[in-house]
Short mmCIF file of C-alpha atoms and ligand atoms in Angstrom, two decimals:
data_model
loop_
_atom_site.label_atom_id
_atom_site.label_comp_id
_atom_site.label_asym_id
_atom_site.label_seq_id
_atom_site.Cartn_x
_atom_site.Cartn_y
_atom_site.Cartn_z
CA MET A 1110 -9.52 30.32 0.44
CA ALA A 1111 -10.30 31.97 3.75
CA LYS A 1112 -9.43 35.63 4.03
CA GLN A 1113 -6.05 36.15 5.66
CA ILE A 1114 -5.85 38.14 8.85
CA GLN A 1115 -3.38 41.02 8.83
CA ALA A 1116 -1.18 42.35 11.62
CA ILE A 1117 -2.45 45.38 13.51
CA ARG A 1118 -1.54 48.74 11.95
CA GLY A 1119 1.69 50.06 13.43
CA MET A 1120 2.74 46.64 14.79
CA LYS A 1121 5.44 44.92 12.77
CA ASP A 1122 6.83 41.43 12.49
CA ILE A 1123 10.59 41.27 12.81
CA LEU A 1124 11.58 38.77 10.13
CA PRO A 1125 14.39 36.20 10.16
CA GLN A 1126 16.57 38.28 7.84
CA GLN A 1127 16.28 41.22 10.26
CA THR A 1128 16.83 39.42 13.55
CA PRO A 1129 20.65 39.17 13.25
CA LEU A 1130 20.80 42.96 13.31
CA TRP A 1131 18.47 43.12 16.32
CA GLN A 1132 20.53 40.53 18.14
CA PHE A 1133 23.75 42.36 17.32
CA LEU A 1134 22.27 45.57 18.74
CA GLU A 1135 20.82 43.91 21.83
CA ASP A 1136 24.02 41.96 22.55
CA ARG A 1137 26.23 45.03 22.31
CA VAL A 1138 23.96 47.10 24.56
CA ARG A 1139 23.66 44.27 27.09
CA SER A 1140 27.42 43.83 27.14
CA VAL A 1141 28.08 47.53 27.77
CA LEU A 1142 25.46 47.65 30.54
CA SER A 1143 26.87 44.63 32.30
CA ARG A 1144 30.38 46.11 32.16
CA TYR A 1145 29.04 49.16 34.03
CA GLY A 1146 27.41 46.93 36.67
CA TYR A 1147 23.76 47.23 35.61
CA ALA A 1148 21.37 44.36 36.37
CA GLU A 1149 18.36 43.34 34.31
CA ILE A 1150 14.81 43.56 35.64
CA ARG A 1151 11.79 42.14 33.79
CA MET A 1152 8.40 43.72 34.39
CA PRO A 1153 4.94 42.77 33.11
CA ILE A 1154 3.74 44.36 29.89
CA VAL A 1155 0.37 45.24 31.44
CA GLU A 1156 -0.04 47.49 34.48
CA MET A 1157 -2.87 49.25 36.27
CA THR A 1158 -3.86 52.32 34.23
CA GLU A 1159 -3.54 54.46 37.35
CA LEU A 1160 0.23 53.85 37.39
CA PHE A 1161 0.73 55.66 34.09
CA LYS A 1162 -1.71 58.45 34.91
CA ARG A 1163 0.14 59.19 38.10
CA SER A 1164 3.63 59.05 36.65
CA ILE A 1165 3.60 60.16 33.01
CA GLY A 1166 0.96 62.80 33.83
CA GLU A 1167 -2.76 63.16 33.07
CA VAL A 1168 -2.23 66.01 30.63
CA THR A 1169 0.35 64.44 28.32
CA ASP A 1170 -0.18 63.12 24.80
CA ILE A 1171 0.62 59.62 25.97
CA VAL A 1172 -2.02 59.48 28.69
CA GLU A 1173 -4.64 61.61 26.92
CA LYS A 1174 -4.51 60.02 23.50
CA GLU A 1175 -2.11 57.15 23.09
CA MET A 1176 -2.61 54.45 25.68
CA TYR A 1177 -4.03 51.01 24.95
CA THR A 1178 -6.39 50.88 27.91
CA PHE A 1179 -9.03 48.25 28.52
CA ALA A 1180 -11.15 46.81 31.30
CA ASP A 1181 -10.23 43.23 32.17
CA ARG A 1182 -12.81 40.68 33.22
CA ASN A 1183 -12.82 41.95 36.80
CA GLY A 1184 -13.55 45.46 35.62
CA ASP A 1185 -10.04 46.75 36.51
CA SER A 1186 -8.67 49.36 34.14
CA LEU A 1187 -5.42 48.00 32.67
CA THR A 1188 -3.00 49.50 30.16
CA LEU A 1189 -0.36 48.04 27.85
CA ARG A 1190 2.79 49.82 29.02
CA PRO A 1191 3.61 52.87 26.89
CA GLU A 1192 7.08 53.07 28.49
CA GLY A 1193 9.12 51.30 31.16
CA THR A 1194 10.05 53.86 33.83
CA ALA A 1195 6.72 53.79 35.68
CA GLY A 1196 6.65 49.99 35.80
CA CYS A 1197 10.26 49.86 36.91
CA VAL A 1198 9.59 52.22 39.83
CA ARG A 1199 6.45 50.26 40.72
CA ALA A 1200 8.38 46.98 40.66
CA GLY A 1201 11.27 48.47 42.62
CA LEU A 1202 8.96 49.75 45.35
CA GLU A 1203 6.88 46.60 45.52
CA ASN A 1204 9.97 44.40 45.86
CA GLY A 1205 11.89 46.57 48.30
CA LEU A 1206 14.68 47.42 45.85
CA ILE A 1207 14.62 51.16 46.26
CA PHE A 1208 14.42 52.31 49.88
CA ASN A 1209 17.84 53.11 51.33
CA GLN A 1210 19.69 51.45 48.47
CA THR A 1211 21.31 52.33 45.22
CA GLN A 1212 20.22 50.44 42.16
CA ARG A 1213 21.41 50.34 38.58
CA LEU A 1214 18.77 48.52 36.53
CA TRP A 1215 17.93 47.91 32.89
CA TYR A 1216 15.03 46.33 31.02
CA GLN A 1217 14.05 45.55 27.50
CA GLY A 1218 10.85 44.87 25.64
CA PRO A 1219 7.85 46.06 23.69
CA MET A 1220 6.01 49.29 24.50
CA PHE A 1221 2.67 50.39 23.09
CA ARG A 1222 1.44 53.81 22.02
CA HIS A 1223 -1.49 54.55 19.76
CA GLU A 1224 0.34 57.16 17.70
CA ARG A 1225 -0.06 57.84 13.99
CA PRO A 1226 2.26 55.26 12.41
CA GLN A 1227 4.98 56.50 10.09
CA LYS A 1228 8.60 55.64 9.37
CA GLY A 1229 10.29 55.24 12.77
CA ARG A 1230 7.03 55.57 14.70
CA TYR A 1231 5.05 52.47 15.55
CA ARG A 1232 2.25 51.43 17.84
CA GLN A 1233 4.27 48.53 19.17
CA PHE A 1234 7.95 49.42 19.43
CA HIS A 1235 10.87 48.20 21.52
CA GLN A 1236 13.05 49.92 24.05
CA ILE A 1237 16.06 49.11 26.13
CA GLY A 1238 15.72 51.29 29.20
CA VAL A 1239 18.02 52.02 32.11
CA GLU A 1240 16.97 53.34 35.53
CA THR A 1241 19.11 54.21 38.54
CA PHE A 1242 17.82 54.90 42.06
CA GLY A 1243 19.31 56.49 45.14
CA LEU A 1244 22.01 58.59 43.45
CA THR A 1245 21.67 62.36 43.71
CA GLY A 1246 24.73 63.87 42.07
CA PRO A 1247 25.53 64.83 38.50
CA ASP A 1248 28.11 61.99 38.46
CA ILE A 1249 25.42 59.40 37.75
CA ASP A 1250 23.83 61.62 35.07
CA LEU A 1251 27.29 61.71 33.50
CA GLU A 1252 27.72 57.94 33.80
CA LEU A 1253 24.44 57.35 31.94
CA ILE A 1254 25.42 59.65 29.11
CA LEU A 1255 28.86 58.04 28.90
CA ILE A 1256 27.15 54.64 28.64
CA THR A 1257 25.06 55.82 25.72
CA ALA A 1258 28.10 57.38 24.03
CA ARG A 1259 30.00 54.10 24.44
CA ILE A 1260 27.07 52.15 22.99
CA TRP A 1261 27.04 54.31 19.85
CA ARG A 1262 30.80 53.85 19.55
CA GLU A 1263 30.59 50.09 19.87
CA LEU A 1264 27.76 49.95 17.35
CA GLY A 1265 29.72 52.13 14.96
CA LEU A 1266 26.98 54.81 14.90
CA LYS A 1267 28.30 58.24 14.14
CA ASP A 1268 25.62 60.76 13.09
CA LEU A 1269 24.23 61.37 16.56
CA GLU A 1270 24.00 64.62 18.44
CA LEU A 1271 23.50 64.93 22.19
CA GLN A 1272 21.01 67.59 23.24
CA LEU A 1273 20.94 68.61 26.84
CA ASN A 1274 18.76 70.75 29.06
CA THR A 1275 17.81 71.17 32.68
CA LEU A 1276 14.24 71.52 33.89
CA GLY A 1277 15.09 72.51 37.47
CA THR A 1278 13.25 71.20 40.51
CA SER A 1279 9.46 71.07 40.58
CA GLU A 1280 9.45 74.21 42.74
CA GLU A 1281 11.63 76.15 40.34
CA ARG A 1282 9.44 74.98 37.54
CA ARG A 1283 6.31 76.20 39.34
CA HIS A 1284 7.77 79.69 39.56
CA TYR A 1285 8.82 79.63 35.97
CA ARG A 1286 5.46 78.32 34.90
CA ASP A 1287 3.71 81.39 36.34
CA HIS A 1288 6.01 83.65 34.32
CA LEU A 1289 5.53 81.60 31.21
CA VAL A 1290 1.74 81.62 31.51
CA ASP A 1291 1.75 85.42 31.93
CA TYR A 1292 3.85 85.74 28.82
CA LEU A 1293 1.75 83.30 26.77
CA ARG A 1294 -1.45 85.05 27.81
CA GLN A 1295 -0.09 88.24 26.32
CA ARG A 1296 0.42 86.41 23.01
CA PHE A 1297 -2.74 84.35 23.22
CA ASP A 1298 -3.87 85.33 19.70
CA GLU A 1299 -0.81 83.66 18.19
CA LEU A 1300 -1.38 80.30 19.92
CA ASP A 1301 -2.91 77.30 18.18
CA GLU A 1302 -5.81 75.33 19.59
CA ASP A 1303 -3.61 72.71 21.26
CA SER A 1304 -1.47 75.32 23.01
CA ARG A 1305 -4.50 77.28 24.21
CA ARG A 1306 -5.77 74.14 25.80
CA ARG A 1307 -2.36 73.48 27.35
CA LEU A 1308 -1.97 77.01 28.67
CA GLU A 1309 -3.48 76.09 32.01
CA SER A 1310 -2.81 72.38 32.14
CA ASN A 1311 0.75 71.96 30.85
CA PRO A 1312 2.23 75.22 29.51
CA LEU A 1313 5.82 73.92 29.35
CA ARG A 1314 4.81 71.50 26.63
CA ILE A 1315 3.91 74.46 24.42
CA LEU A 1316 7.65 75.11 24.12
CA ASP A 1317 8.02 71.68 22.58
CA SER A 1318 5.42 72.32 19.87
CA LYS A 1319 6.46 71.45 16.32
CA ASN A 1320 3.89 73.84 14.81
CA PRO A 1321 5.83 76.45 12.75
CA GLN A 1322 3.07 78.98 13.48
CA LEU A 1323 4.34 79.02 17.09
CA ALA A 1324 8.04 79.44 16.33
CA ALA A 1325 8.14 83.19 17.07
CA VAL A 1326 6.19 82.90 20.33
CA ILE A 1327 8.45 80.10 21.48
CA LYS A 1328 11.61 81.95 20.52
CA ASP A 1329 10.72 84.99 22.65
CA ALA A 1330 9.48 82.99 25.65
CA PRO A 1331 11.20 83.51 29.00
CA SER A 1332 13.90 80.96 29.73
CA LEU A 1333 13.65 78.42 32.50
CA MET A 1334 17.41 78.64 33.06
CA GLU A 1335 16.95 82.16 34.44
CA HIS A 1336 14.60 80.82 37.10
CA LEU A 1337 16.90 78.16 38.43
CA GLU A 1338 18.47 78.36 41.85
CA GLU A 1339 22.10 77.85 42.70
CA GLN A 1340 21.93 74.13 43.38
CA SER A 1341 20.25 73.23 40.12
CA LEU A 1342 22.64 75.42 38.18
CA ARG A 1343 25.60 73.79 39.90
CA HIS A 1344 24.25 70.31 39.11
CA PHE A 1345 23.95 71.24 35.46
CA ASP A 1346 27.38 72.90 35.33
CA ARG A 1347 29.08 69.90 36.86
CA LEU A 1348 27.43 67.58 34.37
CA ARG A 1349 28.57 69.82 31.52
CA GLN A 1350 32.07 69.95 32.94
CA GLY A 1351 32.16 66.14 33.16
CA LEU A 1352 31.05 65.82 29.55
CA ASP A 1353 33.68 68.32 28.45
CA GLU A 1354 36.38 66.42 30.32
CA ALA A 1355 35.26 63.12 28.82
CA GLY A 1356 35.24 64.63 25.34
CA VAL A 1357 31.51 64.11 24.70
CA ASP A 1358 30.08 66.89 22.51
CA TYR A 1359 26.63 68.26 23.26
CA THR A 1360 24.30 71.09 22.40
CA ILE A 1361 22.26 72.90 25.03
CA ASN A 1362 18.67 72.98 23.83
CA PRO A 1363 16.59 75.17 26.18
CA ARG A 1364 13.42 74.01 24.40
CA LEU A 1365 13.97 70.38 25.28
CA VAL A 1366 11.14 69.67 27.73
CA ARG A 1367 10.25 66.00 27.05
CA GLY A 1368 6.77 64.56 26.69
CA LEU A 1369 6.48 62.96 30.11
CA ASP A 1370 5.81 64.95 33.27
CA TYR A 1371 8.07 63.19 35.74
CA TYR A 1372 11.37 64.86 34.85
CA SER A 1373 13.37 67.26 37.01
CA ARG A 1374 16.79 68.81 36.38
CA THR A 1375 18.80 66.98 33.69
CA VAL A 1376 17.04 65.92 30.48
CA PHE A 1377 18.76 64.73 27.32
CA GLU A 1378 18.09 63.30 23.89
CA TRP A 1379 20.31 61.75 21.25
CA VAL A 1380 19.08 62.81 17.82
CA THR A 1381 20.05 62.11 14.24
CA ASP A 1382 19.23 63.72 10.90
CA SER A 1383 19.60 60.42 9.10
CA LEU A 1384 16.15 59.02 9.93
CA GLY A 1385 13.83 61.80 8.77
CA ALA A 1386 11.17 63.16 11.12
CA GLN A 1387 11.58 60.55 13.88
CA GLY A 1388 15.18 61.35 14.71
CA THR A 1389 15.31 60.81 18.49
CA VAL A 1390 16.92 57.44 19.15
CA CYS A 1391 17.43 57.73 22.90
CA ALA A 1392 16.01 59.99 25.57
CA GLY A 1393 15.93 60.36 29.31
CA GLY A 1394 16.67 62.40 32.35
CA ARG A 1395 16.37 62.80 36.07
CA TYR A 1396 13.06 62.21 37.85
CA ASP A 1397 13.68 62.86 41.53
CA GLY A 1398 9.98 63.23 42.43
CA LEU A 1399 8.55 60.09 40.87
CA VAL A 1400 9.31 57.48 43.52
CA GLU A 1401 7.53 59.59 46.13
CA GLN A 1402 4.67 60.28 43.74
CA LEU A 1403 4.16 56.53 43.42
CA GLY A 1404 4.06 55.98 47.17
CA GLY A 1405 7.73 55.52 48.13
CA ARG A 1406 10.09 57.62 50.23
CA PRO A 1407 11.72 60.52 48.37
CA THR A 1408 14.44 58.92 46.23
CA PRO A 1409 16.56 60.48 43.51
CA ALA A 1410 16.41 58.68 40.18
CA VAL A 1411 17.66 59.09 36.64
CA GLY A 1412 17.43 56.98 33.50
CA PHE A 1413 16.94 56.79 29.75
CA ALA A 1414 15.45 54.58 27.08
CA MET A 1415 16.54 53.92 23.52
CA GLY A 1416 14.21 53.09 20.64
CA LEU A 1417 15.43 49.88 19.03
CA GLU A 1418 13.53 50.23 15.72
CA ARG A 1419 15.27 53.56 15.13
CA LEU A 1420 18.70 52.20 16.02
CA VAL A 1421 18.16 49.17 13.79
CA ALA A 1422 17.20 51.56 10.98
CA MET A 1423 20.51 53.37 11.49
CA LEU A 1424 22.43 50.09 11.46
CA GLU A 1425 20.56 48.95 8.34
CA SER A 1426 22.07 51.73 6.32
CA ARG A 1427 25.41 49.90 6.63
CA ASP A 1428 25.94 46.51 5.00
CA LEU A 1429 26.18 44.99 8.45
CA GLN A 1430 22.98 43.04 7.98
CA GLU A 1431 24.52 40.90 5.27
CA GLN A 1432 27.72 40.35 7.22
CA LEU A 1433 25.84 39.26 10.32
CA ALA A 1434 23.44 36.97 8.53
CA THR A 1435 26.04 35.00 6.58
CA PRO A 1436 27.62 31.83 7.95
CA ASP A 1437 31.38 31.37 7.79
CA VAL A 1438 31.22 27.78 6.69
CA TYR A 1439 28.76 25.34 5.07
CA LEU A 1440 29.59 21.69 5.72
CA VAL A 1441 28.88 19.36 2.77
CA MET A 1442 28.68 15.66 3.70
CA MET A 1443 28.63 12.90 1.06
CA GLY A 1444 27.49 9.40 2.01
CA ASP A 1445 26.32 7.76 5.24
CA ARG A 1446 29.61 7.50 7.03
CA ALA A 1447 30.65 11.07 6.22
CA SER A 1448 27.21 12.32 7.35
CA ARG A 1449 27.58 10.61 10.72
CA GLU A 1450 31.19 11.75 11.18
CA GLY A 1451 30.30 15.21 9.86
CA VAL A 1452 27.78 15.90 12.62
CA LEU A 1453 30.40 15.06 15.23
CA LEU A 1454 33.03 17.11 13.46
CA ALA A 1455 30.68 20.11 13.34
CA GLU A 1456 30.14 19.82 17.10
CA ARG A 1457 33.89 19.59 17.64
CA LEU A 1458 34.43 22.77 15.61
CA ARG A 1459 31.68 24.62 17.48
CA ASN A 1460 33.32 23.62 20.77
CA GLY A 1461 36.77 24.70 19.69
CA LEU A 1462 35.80 27.87 17.81
CA PRO A 1463 32.91 29.46 19.72
CA TRP A 1464 32.70 32.39 17.26
CA LEU A 1465 32.29 30.12 14.21
CA ARG A 1466 29.02 30.30 12.27
CA LEU A 1467 28.68 26.88 10.70
CA ILE A 1468 25.70 25.38 8.87
CA GLY A 1469 25.76 21.60 8.60
CA HIS A 1470 23.99 20.24 5.52
CA CYS A 1471 20.91 18.15 6.33
CA GLY A 1472 18.86 15.86 4.10
CA GLY A 1473 21.56 14.22 1.93
CA GLY A 1474 21.44 14.75 -1.85
CA THR A 1475 24.00 14.91 -4.64
CA PHE A 1476 27.32 16.72 -4.35
CA LYS A 1477 26.18 19.30 -6.91
CA ASN A 1478 23.00 19.94 -4.99
CA GLN A 1479 24.76 20.34 -1.66
CA LEU A 1480 27.30 22.70 -3.14
CA LYS A 1481 24.51 24.81 -4.62
CA LYS A 1482 22.99 25.08 -1.14
CA ALA A 1483 26.38 26.04 0.27
CA ASP A 1484 26.65 28.79 -2.30
CA ARG A 1485 23.14 30.06 -1.61
CA SER A 1486 23.86 30.25 2.13
CA ARG A 1487 26.43 32.96 1.21
CA ALA A 1488 29.01 31.21 3.39
CA ASP A 1489 32.62 32.15 2.69
CA PHE A 1490 33.79 28.51 2.63
CA ALA A 1491 32.42 25.05 2.02
CA LEU A 1492 33.91 22.19 3.98
CA ILE A 1493 33.63 18.99 1.96
CA LEU A 1494 33.62 15.64 3.69
CA GLY A 1495 33.28 12.50 1.53
CA GLU A 1496 34.04 8.84 2.22
CA ASP A 1497 37.62 9.29 0.91
CA GLU A 1498 38.25 12.25 3.18
CA VAL A 1499 36.96 10.33 6.20
CA ALA A 1500 39.30 7.44 5.34
CA ARG A 1501 42.27 9.79 4.93
CA LYS A 1502 41.34 11.87 8.02
CA GLU A 1503 41.16 15.07 6.03
CA ILE A 1504 38.58 17.44 4.60
CA GLY A 1505 38.22 19.73 1.56
CA LEU A 1506 38.22 23.48 2.25
CA LYS A 1507 36.71 25.27 -0.73
CA PRO A 1508 36.52 29.07 -0.92
CA LEU A 1509 33.12 30.09 -2.27
CA ARG A 1510 33.72 33.80 -2.77
CA GLY A 1511 36.54 33.55 -5.23
CA LYS A 1512 39.40 33.48 -2.75
CA GLY A 1513 41.73 30.81 -4.15
CA GLU A 1514 41.56 27.08 -4.82
CA GLN A 1515 40.16 24.17 -2.84
CA GLN A 1516 42.72 22.64 -0.43
CA GLN A 1517 42.80 19.41 1.54
CA VAL A 1518 43.31 20.00 5.28
CA ALA A 1519 44.17 17.37 7.90
CA LEU A 1520 41.22 17.01 10.30
CA ALA A 1521 43.60 17.41 13.24
CA GLN A 1522 44.60 20.85 11.94
CA LEU A 1523 41.15 22.05 10.93
CA GLU A 1524 40.47 24.48 13.81
CA ALA A 1525 43.81 26.21 13.32
CA ARG A 1526 43.32 26.43 9.57
CA LEU A 1527 39.78 27.86 9.87
CA GLU A 1528 40.98 30.43 12.35
CA GLU A 1529 43.66 31.42 9.90
CA VAL A 1530 41.44 31.79 6.83
CA ILE A 1531 38.38 33.26 8.52
CA ILE A 1532 39.80 35.54 11.18
CA ARG A 1533 43.05 36.58 9.53
CA GLY A 1534 41.61 36.42 6.02
P1 HAM B 779 10.46 58.51 25.38
O1 HAM B 779 11.17 59.72 24.88
O2 HAM B 779 8.99 58.55 25.37
O3 HAM B 779 11.00 58.25 26.85
O4 HAM B 779 10.93 57.25 24.57
C1 HAM B 779 12.30 56.89 24.48
C2 HAM B 779 12.64 56.47 23.05
O5 HAM B 779 11.75 55.45 22.60
C3 HAM B 779 12.46 57.58 22.01
O6 HAM B 779 13.58 58.43 21.99
C4 HAM B 779 12.32 56.78 20.74
O7 HAM B 779 13.60 56.39 20.27
C5 HAM B 779 11.57 55.55 21.20
N1 HAM B 779 10.13 55.69 20.87
C6 HAM B 779 9.20 56.36 21.56
N2 HAM B 779 7.98 56.25 20.95
C7 HAM B 779 8.19 55.48 19.84
C8 HAM B 779 7.33 55.01 18.79
N3 HAM B 779 6.02 55.26 18.77
N4 HAM B 779 7.87 54.26 17.82
C9 HAM B 779 9.20 53.97 17.81
N5 HAM B 779 10.05 54.38 18.78
C10 HAM B 779 9.55 55.15 19.78
C11 HAM B 779 10.61 57.21 27.64
O8 HAM B 779 9.94 56.29 27.27
C12 HAM B 779 11.17 57.29 29.05
N6 HAM B 779 10.63 56.15 29.82
C13 HAM B 779 12.68 57.28 29.02
C14 HAM B 779 13.28 57.34 30.40
C15 HAM B 779 13.74 56.30 31.12
N7 HAM B 779 13.42 58.43 31.13
C16 HAM B 779 13.95 58.10 32.29
N8 HAM B 779 14.14 56.81 32.30
#
């Protein structure tokens, strides 16, 4: 036999038993976003490499080490998107969606980063991202966080903590950066190799280091908050006030700096302890400078993206997967006439009960065999249609999970009866 070819490391298949959970997640998120008036945009997966260099930043882990970059046949340098914000701004500018307008957009799809794969960290992963343009105030920052909080509520996810910080404007950050570099120079001996390299290029990222050796240096570092001017402080205070009024708990984390360079003012992450090391399930913030950086007029913008693999992992820990994957009803059809009538009956039920998950038996076979299949499908009920039932205009309703005896139900009353036993139990 020929040697089988394996999937690429860090890139996973999502198998049929897992897709119900993915669809549940995607449907809920989509429904919340549409209720808030967000519209979907679909961008290409491949962009010019320059786009990511200019937006995410040359001296970030993503651009330095993690991008899937290649030359296409024309010699252009292309990159599989490592995230969606840059492409969304590019698409917005190119299609005239941003100038002088407000936009509330969302997108969904695979992203690619050549990171070291581990639980919750993949080389191909999926995000649902949201980006808004043209809105300056803390009210839209608040709206985005309220959306995420509502999504967790509707998904039934509880163990999530909101961490919040402000990075100030790029000017405020420049001032702060000078102070920080002075301070870090004084403690140069305590820095690791990565931080020494970053000292000139991207010193703020040193504050985000996970290396325990740096904990003391980071703890004593000057705080950005003390270098913020009135307007940035007011923006942050009003956001906090809004969250307090809406009853959304948060923790201020002054070390939250994010791994992409485009942020200004508000940044936030939703984190959980329940997933091990890769606990950030959603992250975002304001990026008021990016549209201009990519060739547009200055336009305020703010957004976030959630990691679907991590959210699915949180949902998996509940027995939701089984519930979502099981049909309500398996329709057993004995004989030619019942098979023909059965197909039509199944369509009638699907029309009348749009929520019903019904599998119609295909391929004939004995009664025993069909019932075995019904049982294996894990449906709660079998509907049994034989020649006699067709003649009498009724059908057998047989509980498969030990909830009472089989009953005969008049076909005319079947929708009502199913609603009763399935919805009201
Ligand atoms: P990010 O923090 O790089 O931000 O990614 C957002 C989320 O994607 C993370 O919190 C995580 O859940 C998930 N994620 C990131 N990398 C991986 C990976 N290798 N494997 C699995 N999941 C991962 C952004 O991408 C920004 N574009 C978010 C944003 C939108 N900011 C403003 N607008």
